[in-house]
Amino acid sequence: MTRRWAVSLRERQRRQVRAEIQRAAFQLFARSGFDAVTTEQIAAAAGVSTSTYFRHVRSKEDLLLDPVRDGGTGIAALLEARPAAEPADVALSHAILDRSTALGGEDLAQWRAAFATAPHLLDRVALVPPDHRARLVELTARRMGADPTTDNRPGLLVHLMLAAAEFGYLRWLRGADEPGDSLPVCVEAALTAVVDDRWRIPR
């Protein structure tokens, strides 16, 4: 029990340090521009040493891209928790939207302002890594009563849903200079285009 608690405490501390580094980076990027900010400046602003910085951060680019990836990693758990009778397309749409809605607050606005200074990274926005996509296909196939090795519909649905969500993220990120719609509104509008009865027709 003590060991489990200690591991949990270390993980919380690790996340806190990384969040502080990320927050400092977003503020510096928004103020000075992504390319003009050095790792040493980020470390100093976060109140950590350069060695501590590199223990938590692989690259400056990851500081901007990880919020999307981190948000995407919880989608499978949310999909699994959706009502069993819910159609696959509806359940997946809700899971993605719920995860996007969880990303909120002042940090989200700061992240958007920071990303505006690094438009060259927009093409690298990806909601989930390949291993998480495979899990989503598995869960989606289960809801569809389909075998993903012989039926391409589960994989196609996951691919289209994630592509739609990423489009929503990009639309929101590119509108940093305009009030516009919120991130959840942009994501929901994109997901709605994929939700359709055709995914519910049994084979």
Coordinates of C-alpha atoms in Angstrom, one line a residue, residues 52-158:
T52 CA 15.4 18.5 -14.9
Y53 CA 13.9 20.1 -18.0
F54 CA 15.3 17.4 -20.3
R55 CA 14.2 14.7 -17.9
H56 CA 10.6 15.8 -18.5
V57 CA 10.7 17.2 -22.1
R58 CA 12.0 15.6 -25.3
S59 CA 11.8 18.7 -27.4
K60 CA 10.2 22.2 -27.7
E61 CA 7.9 20.8 -30.3
D62 CA 6.6 18.2 -28.0
L63 CA 5.6 20.9 -25.5
L64 CA 3.1 22.2 -28.1
L65 CA 2.0 18.8 -29.5
D66 CA 1.7 16.8 -26.3
P67 CA -1.6 18.5 -25.1
V68 CA -3.3 16.9 -28.1
R69 CA -1.7 13.5 -27.7
D70 CA -2.3 13.5 -23.9
G71 CA -5.9 14.4 -24.5
G72 CA -6.3 11.6 -27.0
T73 CA -4.9 8.9 -24.7
G74 CA -8.1 8.9 -22.6
I75 CA -10.5 8.3 -25.5
A76 CA -10.3 4.5 -25.3
A77 CA -11.3 4.5 -21.6
L78 CA -14.2 6.9 -22.3
L79 CA -15.4 4.8 -25.2
E80 CA -15.3 1.7 -23.1
A81 CA -17.4 3.4 -20.4
R82 CA -20.1 4.5 -22.8
P83 CA -23.5 2.6 -22.5
A84 CA -23.3 -0.8 -24.1
A85 CA -26.3 -0.3 -26.3
E86 CA -25.0 3.0 -27.8
P87 CA -24.1 2.7 -31.5
A88 CA -20.4 2.7 -32.3
D89 CA -20.4 5.9 -34.2
V90 CA -22.4 7.8 -31.5
A91 CA -20.3 6.3 -28.6
L92 CA -17.0 7.1 -30.3
S93 CA -18.1 10.6 -31.1
H94 CA -19.1 11.2 -27.5
A95 CA -15.9 9.8 -26.2
I96 CA -13.8 12.1 -28.4
L97 CA -15.9 15.1 -27.5
D98 CA -15.9 14.4 -23.8
R99 CA -12.1 14.2 -23.9
S100 CA -11.9 17.5 -25.8
T101 CA -14.2 19.2 -23.4
A102 CA -11.9 18.1 -20.5
L103 CA -9.2 20.3 -22.0
G104 CA -10.2 23.7 -20.7
G105 CA -9.3 26.8 -18.8
E106 CA -6.7 29.4 -19.0
D107 CA -4.0 26.9 -20.0
L108 CA -5.9 26.0 -23.1
A109 CA -6.1 29.6 -24.2
Q110 CA -2.4 30.0 -23.5
W111 CA -1.6 26.9 -25.5
R112 CA -3.6 28.2 -28.5
A113 CA -1.7 31.6 -28.3
A114 CA 1.6 29.7 -28.1
F115 CA 0.7 27.4 -31.1
A116 CA -0.1 30.5 -33.2
T117 CA 3.7 31.3 -33.1
A118 CA 4.6 27.8 -34.6
P119 CA 2.2 27.3 -37.6
H120 CA 4.8 24.9 -39.1
L121 CA 3.8 22.3 -36.4
L122 CA 0.1 22.3 -37.3
D123 CA 0.5 19.5 -39.8
R124 CA 1.9 17.3 -37.0
V125 CA -1.3 17.5 -34.8
A126 CA -2.4 13.9 -34.2
L127 CA -5.0 13.0 -31.6
V128 CA -3.8 9.6 -30.7
P129 CA -0.7 7.4 -31.4
P130 CA -1.0 4.2 -33.5
D131 CA -1.2 1.8 -30.5
H132 CA -4.2 3.8 -29.1
R133 CA -5.8 3.7 -32.6
A134 CA -5.6 0.0 -32.6
R135 CA -7.4 -0.2 -29.2
L136 CA -10.1 2.1 -30.5
V137 CA -10.6 -0.1 -33.6
E138 CA -10.9 -3.1 -31.3
L139 CA -13.5 -1.4 -29.1
T140 CA -15.4 0.0 -32.0
A141 CA -15.5 -3.5 -33.7
R142 CA -16.9 -5.0 -30.5
R143 CA -19.8 -2.4 -30.6
M144 CA -20.5 -3.1 -34.2
G145 CA -20.4 -6.9 -33.7
A146 CA -17.7 -7.0 -36.4
D147 CA -14.4 -8.7 -36.9
P148 CA -11.9 -5.9 -37.7
T149 CA -9.6 -8.4 -39.5
T150 CA -12.2 -9.1 -42.2
D151 CA -14.5 -6.0 -41.9
N152 CA -13.0 -2.7 -42.7
R153 CA -15.9 -0.6 -41.2
P154 CA -14.5 -0.4 -37.6
G155 CA -11.1 0.8 -38.8
L156 CA -12.6 3.2 -41.3
L157 CA -15.0 4.7 -38.7
V158 CA -12.1 5.2 -36.2

